[in-house]
Amino acid sequence: MNRFFLGFIFCVSLVSCKQHLNTKLAGPVFGTTYHIQYYSDNNQVFQHKIDSLFEVINTSMSTYQSNSDISKLNRNESNTIDNHFAKVFDTSKDIYKLTNGFFDPTIGVLVNAWDFGPEGNIVNLDSLKVDSLMVSVGLNKVTREGHKIIKQNPNTFIDFNAIAKGYGVDVISEFLESQKIDNYIVEIGGEIRTKGVNIEKDKDWKVGVEMPHFDGTQSVIRAIALKDVAMATSGTYRKFKVDKNGNRYSHIIDTKTGYPSKTNLLSISVIASNCMTADAYATAFKAMGIEKVKEFLKNHPELKVFLIYEDENQALKTLALNGFPES
């Protein structure tokens, strides 16, 4: 009798307990891929809503879609924007000021000129051409008035590719939280945001920082635990060009010169409270270089940074700053 009673109580408690069901979603987006994992109480699948959010962001800020708001703005056909564009613009403006212009989405015209953007290559690019294109560069020459963007120079080309993936991660993360999802990891093209824990493993979410490989192979140099934070990585080891003399140059354009960034930094990973911020700073730090990054971080303890670089002997070195977690 006692064993039956105890067993009955145990069964009832199982039924009343919440079941944390693991859901995994993946697919192509923003010219890369996404992976989402979350735990819900009733096996909720949000694929349709997530696809819709991706489409809205693309329609707002994709320079690869001719009918997007940003493409129309760049062609001076329309200056009307939505709330997503406004949020990204305002954050870009803040980080532009804080980094003294090292993060600048108006560098897009030079991104195209160096054949890293959607508009194709400009032939015979020389210092004269670079100087002429730099006249239209500078986010200080662009303002927002409500849902309108005002450009001082009609040739200014805005490119949010260095921040939009991170913003996309935040949009999906905030949607999951609105659906009472307390344990998730969202990743788009290597940009990540986490909340809670990996319930199945009863541990914080584990992510890897890639070892730089110029040949396209993949390996992890550091595996770290993340909880309730975001991380973004910017590097030069996958996206680069080689000129006719065999010189390699990166897709990160120096906003001060208009030329591809020339630093010994290979990879920058930034941990922040949201992925849009981490994404933007990872790009800015690539152009700033190690010493400027170290100086900047003295006044920004909210950012944790991991640098991978080559020393004067081309040996691979790492530097963890502001408490970036150990493996």
PDB file of C-alpha atoms in Angstrom, residues 131-327:
ATOM      1  CA  ASP A 131      40.381  60.464 -52.381  1.00  0.00           C
ATOM      2  CA  SER A 132      37.413  61.396 -54.538  1.00  0.00           C
ATOM      3  CA  LEU A 133      35.294  58.622 -53.035  1.00  0.00           C
ATOM      4  CA  MET A 134      36.275  59.603 -49.483  1.00  0.00           C
ATOM      5  CA  VAL A 135      34.507  62.956 -49.958  1.00  0.00           C
ATOM      6  CA  SER A 136      31.177  61.166 -49.467  1.00  0.00           C
ATOM      7  CA  VAL A 137      32.329  59.191 -46.410  1.00  0.00           C
ATOM      8  CA  GLY A 138      31.402  60.162 -42.849  1.00  0.00           C
ATOM      9  CA  LEU A 139      28.352  59.276 -40.787  1.00  0.00           C
ATOM     10  CA  ASN A 140      28.495  62.818 -39.403  1.00  0.00           C
ATOM     11  CA  LYS A 141      27.221  63.862 -42.846  1.00  0.00           C
ATOM     12  CA  VAL A 142      24.029  61.826 -42.403  1.00  0.00           C
ATOM     13  CA  THR A 143      21.160  62.526 -39.990  1.00  0.00           C
ATOM     14  CA  ARG A 144      17.843  60.956 -39.082  1.00  0.00           C
ATOM     15  CA  GLU A 145      14.628  62.942 -38.800  1.00  0.00           C
ATOM     16  CA  GLY A 146      11.960  60.540 -37.621  1.00  0.00           C
ATOM     17  CA  HIS A 147      11.586  57.921 -40.337  1.00  0.00           C
ATOM     18  CA  LYS A 148      13.601  59.928 -42.862  1.00  0.00           C
ATOM     19  CA  ILE A 149      17.347  59.842 -43.534  1.00  0.00           C
ATOM     20  CA  ILE A 150      18.970  63.086 -44.685  1.00  0.00           C
ATOM     21  CA  LYS A 151      22.262  62.863 -46.609  1.00  0.00           C
ATOM     22  CA  GLN A 152      24.385  65.973 -47.082  1.00  0.00           C
ATOM     23  CA  ASN A 153      26.145  64.311 -49.994  1.00  0.00           C
ATOM     24  CA  PRO A 154      23.927  62.362 -52.426  1.00  0.00           C
ATOM     25  CA  ASN A 155      26.853  60.054 -53.211  1.00  0.00           C
ATOM     26  CA  THR A 156      27.041  58.769 -49.634  1.00  0.00           C
ATOM     27  CA  PHE A 157      26.549  54.997 -49.641  1.00  0.00           C
ATOM     28  CA  ILE A 158      25.398  53.381 -46.395  1.00  0.00           C
ATOM     29  CA  ASP A 159      26.287  49.756 -45.706  1.00  0.00           C
ATOM     30  CA  PHE A 160      25.130  48.103 -42.465  1.00  0.00           C
ATOM     31  CA  ASN A 161      26.729  44.730 -43.186  1.00  0.00           C
ATOM     32  CA  ALA A 162      29.138  45.209 -40.255  1.00  0.00           C
ATOM     33  CA  ILE A 163      26.262  45.509 -37.778  1.00  0.00           C
ATOM     34  CA  ALA A 164      23.118  44.029 -39.373  1.00  0.00           C
ATOM     35  CA  LYS A 165      23.914  40.374 -38.631  1.00  0.00           C
ATOM     36  CA  GLY A 166      24.351  41.215 -34.972  1.00  0.00           C
ATOM     37  CA  TYR A 167      21.100  43.153 -35.040  1.00  0.00           C
ATOM     38  CA  GLY A 168      19.366  40.179 -36.645  1.00  0.00           C
ATOM     39  CA  VAL A 169      20.591  37.989 -33.786  1.00  0.00           C
ATOM     40  CA  ASP A 170      19.136  40.481 -31.297  1.00  0.00           C
ATOM     41  CA  VAL A 171      15.776  40.632 -33.084  1.00  0.00           C
ATOM     42  CA  ILE A 172      15.383  36.850 -32.994  1.00  0.00           C
ATOM     43  CA  SER A 173      16.595  36.681 -29.386  1.00  0.00           C
ATOM     44  CA  GLU A 174      14.161  39.353 -28.249  1.00  0.00           C
ATOM     45  CA  PHE A 175      11.338  37.598 -30.091  1.00  0.00           C
ATOM     46  CA  LEU A 176      12.125  34.342 -28.250  1.00  0.00           C
ATOM     47  CA  GLU A 177      12.124  36.198 -24.945  1.00  0.00           C
ATOM     48  CA  SER A 178       8.744  37.703 -25.806  1.00  0.00           C
ATOM     49  CA  GLN A 179       7.509  34.120 -26.124  1.00  0.00           C
ATOM     50  CA  LYS A 180       8.761  33.330 -22.592  1.00  0.00           C
ATOM     51  CA  ILE A 181      11.776  31.353 -23.838  1.00  0.00           C
ATOM     52  CA  ASP A 182      14.366  31.597 -21.068  1.00  0.00           C
ATOM     53  CA  ASN A 183      17.069  29.267 -22.425  1.00  0.00           C
ATOM     54  CA  TYR A 184      18.368  29.770 -25.965  1.00  0.00           C
ATOM     55  CA  ILE A 185      21.322  30.342 -28.244  1.00  0.00           C
ATOM     56  CA  VAL A 186      20.962  32.261 -31.526  1.00  0.00           C
ATOM     57  CA  GLU A 187      23.785  32.314 -34.090  1.00  0.00           C
ATOM     58  CA  ILE A 188      23.935  34.023 -37.492  1.00  0.00           C
ATOM     59  CA  GLY A 189      27.175  33.754 -39.442  1.00  0.00           C
ATOM     60  CA  GLY A 190      29.212  33.350 -36.266  1.00  0.00           C
ATOM     61  CA  GLU A 191      27.525  36.161 -34.325  1.00  0.00           C
ATOM     62  CA  ILE A 192      25.929  34.793 -31.150  1.00  0.00           C
ATOM     63  CA  ARG A 193      23.579  35.676 -28.319  1.00  0.00           C
ATOM     64  CA  THR A 194      22.672  33.451 -25.400  1.00  0.00           C
ATOM     65  CA  LYS A 195      20.287  33.345 -22.490  1.00  0.00           C
ATOM     66  CA  GLY A 196      20.028  30.870 -19.663  1.00  0.00           C
ATOM     67  CA  VAL A 197      21.681  27.496 -20.042  1.00  0.00           C
ATOM     68  CA  ASN A 198      21.857  24.413 -22.203  1.00  0.00           C
ATOM     69  CA  ILE A 199      19.338  22.444 -20.168  1.00  0.00           C
ATOM     70  CA  GLU A 200      20.203  19.022 -21.587  1.00  0.00           C
ATOM     71  CA  LYS A 201      23.831  19.432 -20.525  1.00  0.00           C
ATOM     72  CA  ASP A 202      22.970  21.461 -17.422  1.00  0.00           C
ATOM     73  CA  LYS A 203      25.729  23.919 -18.334  1.00  0.00           C
ATOM     74  CA  ASP A 204      26.164  27.381 -19.782  1.00  0.00           C
ATOM     75  CA  TRP A 205      26.161  27.547 -23.566  1.00  0.00           C
ATOM     76  CA  LYS A 206      29.547  26.598 -25.007  1.00  0.00           C
ATOM     77  CA  VAL A 207      30.909  28.382 -28.094  1.00  0.00           C
ATOM     78  CA  GLY A 208      34.215  28.397 -29.914  1.00  0.00           C
ATOM     79  CA  VAL A 209      36.575  31.118 -31.126  1.00  0.00           C
ATOM     80  CA  GLU A 210      38.053  30.043 -34.448  1.00  0.00           C
ATOM     81  CA  MET A 211      41.729  29.677 -35.144  1.00  0.00           C
ATOM     82  CA  PRO A 212      42.627  31.885 -38.146  1.00  0.00           C
ATOM     83  CA  HIS A 213      43.190  29.774 -41.264  1.00  0.00           C
ATOM     84  CA  PHE A 214      43.693  31.412 -44.663  1.00  0.00           C
ATOM     85  CA  ASP A 215      43.074  28.129 -46.495  1.00  0.00           C
ATOM     86  CA  GLY A 216      39.423  27.869 -45.438  1.00  0.00           C
ATOM     87  CA  THR A 217      39.883  25.061 -42.917  1.00  0.00           C
ATOM     88  CA  GLN A 218      38.315  25.342 -39.483  1.00  0.00           C
ATOM     89  CA  SER A 219      39.514  24.696 -35.945  1.00  0.00           C
ATOM     90  CA  VAL A 220      38.893  26.216 -32.517  1.00  0.00           C
ATOM     91  CA  ILE A 221      41.558  28.128 -30.625  1.00  0.00           C
ATOM     92  CA  ARG A 222      39.420  28.723 -27.519  1.00  0.00           C
ATOM     93  CA  ALA A 223      36.116  27.278 -26.296  1.00  0.00           C
ATOM     94  CA  ILE A 224      34.271  29.437 -23.778  1.00  0.00           C
ATOM     95  CA  ALA A 225      31.024  29.450 -21.808  1.00  0.00           C
ATOM     96  CA  LEU A 226      28.461  32.211 -22.440  1.00  0.00           C
ATOM     97  CA  LYS A 227      25.381  33.096 -20.421  1.00  0.00           C
ATOM     98  CA  ASP A 228      23.050  36.064 -20.930  1.00  0.00           C
ATOM     99  CA  VAL A 229      25.532  37.836 -23.235  1.00  0.00           C
ATOM    100  CA  ALA A 230      26.362  38.156 -26.934  1.00  0.00           C
ATOM    101  CA  MET A 231      29.584  37.649 -28.865  1.00  0.00           C
ATOM    102  CA  ALA A 232      30.659  38.732 -32.341  1.00  0.00           C
ATOM    103  CA  THR A 233      33.877  38.096 -34.248  1.00  0.00           C
ATOM    104  CA  SER A 234      35.503  40.035 -37.063  1.00  0.00           C
ATOM    105  CA  GLY A 235      38.547  38.791 -38.932  1.00  0.00           C
ATOM    106  CA  THR A 236      40.583  38.987 -42.111  1.00  0.00           C
ATOM    107  CA  TYR A 237      41.530  35.364 -42.531  1.00  0.00           C
ATOM    108  CA  ARG A 238      38.555  34.327 -44.680  1.00  0.00           C
ATOM    109  CA  LYS A 239      37.551  37.386 -46.649  1.00  0.00           C
ATOM    110  CA  PHE A 240      40.517  38.952 -48.379  1.00  0.00           C
ATOM    111  CA  LYS A 241      41.879  39.804 -51.822  1.00  0.00           C
ATOM    112  CA  VAL A 242      45.269  39.205 -53.373  1.00  0.00           C
ATOM    113  CA  ASP A 243      46.524  41.812 -55.848  1.00  0.00           C
ATOM    114  CA  LYS A 244      48.683  41.186 -58.914  1.00  0.00           C
ATOM    115  CA  ASN A 245      51.837  41.510 -56.787  1.00  0.00           C
ATOM    116  CA  GLY A 246      50.685  38.845 -54.357  1.00  0.00           C
ATOM    117  CA  ASN A 247      49.836  41.282 -51.570  1.00  0.00           C
ATOM    118  CA  ARG A 248      46.903  40.256 -49.358  1.00  0.00           C
ATOM    119  CA  TYR A 249      44.439  42.873 -48.140  1.00  0.00           C
ATOM    120  CA  SER A 250      41.399  42.544 -45.904  1.00  0.00           C
ATOM    121  CA  HIS A 251      37.735  43.399 -46.333  1.00  0.00           C
ATOM    122  CA  ILE A 252      37.895  45.792 -43.367  1.00  0.00           C
ATOM    123  CA  ILE A 253      38.329  49.258 -44.869  1.00  0.00           C
ATOM    124  CA  ASP A 254      40.162  51.865 -42.804  1.00  0.00           C
ATOM    125  CA  THR A 255      37.641  54.690 -42.466  1.00  0.00           C
ATOM    126  CA  LYS A 256      40.457  57.226 -42.145  1.00  0.00           C
ATOM    127  CA  THR A 257      42.258  56.358 -45.376  1.00  0.00           C
ATOM    128  CA  GLY A 258      39.809  54.504 -47.600  1.00  0.00           C
ATOM    129  CA  TYR A 259      42.278  51.640 -47.972  1.00  0.00           C
ATOM    130  CA  PRO A 260      41.992  48.070 -46.660  1.00  0.00           C
ATOM    131  CA  SER A 261      43.072  47.903 -43.037  1.00  0.00           C
ATOM    132  CA  LYS A 262      46.771  47.265 -42.523  1.00  0.00           C
ATOM    133  CA  THR A 263      47.212  45.834 -39.037  1.00  0.00           C
ATOM    134  CA  ASN A 264      48.590  42.597 -37.689  1.00  0.00           C
ATOM    135  CA  LEU A 265      45.210  41.721 -36.165  1.00  0.00           C
ATOM    136  CA  LEU A 266      43.696  38.562 -37.636  1.00  0.00           C
ATOM    137  CA  SER A 267      40.624  38.125 -35.463  1.00  0.00           C
ATOM    138  CA  ILE A 268      38.709  40.162 -32.893  1.00  0.00           C
ATOM    139  CA  SER A 269      35.991  38.676 -30.694  1.00  0.00           C
ATOM    140  CA  VAL A 270      33.866  41.005 -28.580  1.00  0.00           C
ATOM    141  CA  ILE A 271      31.461  40.064 -25.791  1.00  0.00           C
ATOM    142  CA  ALA A 272      28.741  42.615 -25.006  1.00  0.00           C
ATOM    143  CA  SER A 273      25.209  42.735 -23.638  1.00  0.00           C
ATOM    144  CA  ASN A 274      23.728  42.623 -27.154  1.00  0.00           C
ATOM    145  CA  CYS A 275      24.987  41.329 -30.478  1.00  0.00           C
ATOM    146  CA  MET A 276      24.513  44.515 -32.504  1.00  0.00           C
ATOM    147  CA  THR A 277      26.957  46.338 -30.241  1.00  0.00           C
ATOM    148  CA  ALA A 278      29.429  43.442 -30.226  1.00  0.00           C
ATOM    149  CA  ASP A 279      29.269  43.209 -34.032  1.00  0.00           C
ATOM    150  CA  ALA A 280      29.987  46.903 -34.561  1.00  0.00           C
ATOM    151  CA  TYR A 281      32.876  47.057 -32.100  1.00  0.00           C
ATOM    152  CA  ALA A 282      34.479  43.919 -33.551  1.00  0.00           C
ATOM    153  CA  THR A 283      34.651  45.713 -36.909  1.00  0.00           C
ATOM    154  CA  ALA A 284      35.866  49.006 -35.438  1.00  0.00           C
ATOM    155  CA  PHE A 285      38.607  47.321 -33.426  1.00  0.00           C
ATOM    156  CA  LYS A 286      39.979  45.629 -36.538  1.00  0.00           C
ATOM    157  CA  ALA A 287      40.702  49.031 -38.062  1.00  0.00           C
ATOM    158  CA  MET A 288      41.916  50.582 -34.791  1.00  0.00           C
ATOM    159  CA  GLY A 289      44.756  48.160 -34.106  1.00  0.00           C
ATOM    160  CA  ILE A 290      45.933  46.625 -30.834  1.00  0.00           C
ATOM    161  CA  GLU A 291      47.233  49.694 -28.980  1.00  0.00           C
ATOM    162  CA  LYS A 292      44.183  51.840 -29.708  1.00  0.00           C
ATOM    163  CA  VAL A 293      41.900  48.956 -28.696  1.00  0.00           C
ATOM    164  CA  LYS A 294      43.707  48.535 -25.371  1.00  0.00           C
ATOM    165  CA  GLU A 295      43.431  52.262 -24.677  1.00  0.00           C
ATOM    166  CA  PHE A 296      39.749  52.350 -25.673  1.00  0.00           C
ATOM    167  CA  LEU A 297      38.849  49.418 -23.409  1.00  0.00           C
ATOM    168  CA  LYS A 298      40.188  51.197 -20.331  1.00  0.00           C
ATOM    169  CA  ASN A 299      37.029  53.321 -20.437  1.00  0.00           C
ATOM    170  CA  HIS A 300      34.701  50.530 -21.565  1.00  0.00           C
ATOM    171  CA  PRO A 301      34.730  47.711 -19.001  1.00  0.00           C
ATOM    172  CA  GLU A 302      31.395  46.495 -20.386  1.00  0.00           C
ATOM    173  CA  LEU A 303      33.241  45.062 -23.409  1.00  0.00           C
ATOM    174  CA  LYS A 304      35.304  41.867 -23.164  1.00  0.00           C
ATOM    175  CA  VAL A 305      37.712  41.324 -26.061  1.00  0.00           C
ATOM    176  CA  PHE A 306      39.882  38.520 -27.415  1.00  0.00           C
ATOM    177  CA  LEU A 307      42.502  39.368 -30.053  1.00  0.00           C
ATOM    178  CA  ILE A 308      44.426  37.008 -32.323  1.00  0.00           C
ATOM    179  CA  TYR A 309      47.351  38.590 -34.134  1.00  0.00           C
ATOM    180  CA  GLU A 310      50.723  37.997 -35.745  1.00  0.00           C
ATOM    181  CA  ASP A 311      53.870  39.295 -34.067  1.00  0.00           C
ATOM    182  CA  GLU A 312      56.895  40.692 -35.917  1.00  0.00           C
ATOM    183  CA  ASN A 313      58.005  37.128 -36.677  1.00  0.00           C
ATOM    184  CA  GLN A 314      54.552  36.203 -38.016  1.00  0.00           C
ATOM    185  CA  ALA A 315      53.994  33.929 -35.035  1.00  0.00           C
ATOM    186  CA  LEU A 316      50.392  33.631 -33.839  1.00  0.00           C
ATOM    187  CA  LYS A 317      49.657  35.405 -30.552  1.00  0.00           C
ATOM    188  CA  THR A 318      46.523  35.956 -28.465  1.00  0.00           C
ATOM    189  CA  LEU A 319      45.463  38.663 -26.030  1.00  0.00           C
ATOM    190  CA  ALA A 320      42.434  38.556 -23.698  1.00  0.00           C
ATOM    191  CA  LEU A 321      41.234  41.944 -22.412  1.00  0.00           C
ATOM    192  CA  ASN A 322      38.714  43.128 -19.801  1.00  0.00           C
ATOM    193  CA  GLY A 323      38.132  39.636 -18.448  1.00  0.00           C
ATOM    194  CA  PHE A 324      37.387  37.756 -21.657  1.00  0.00           C
ATOM    195  CA  PRO A 325      36.720  34.225 -20.374  1.00  0.00           C
ATOM    196  CA  GLU A 326      39.298  31.479 -20.336  1.00  0.00           C
ATOM    197  CA  SER A 327      38.634  28.117 -21.987  1.00  0.00           C
TER     198      SER A 327
END
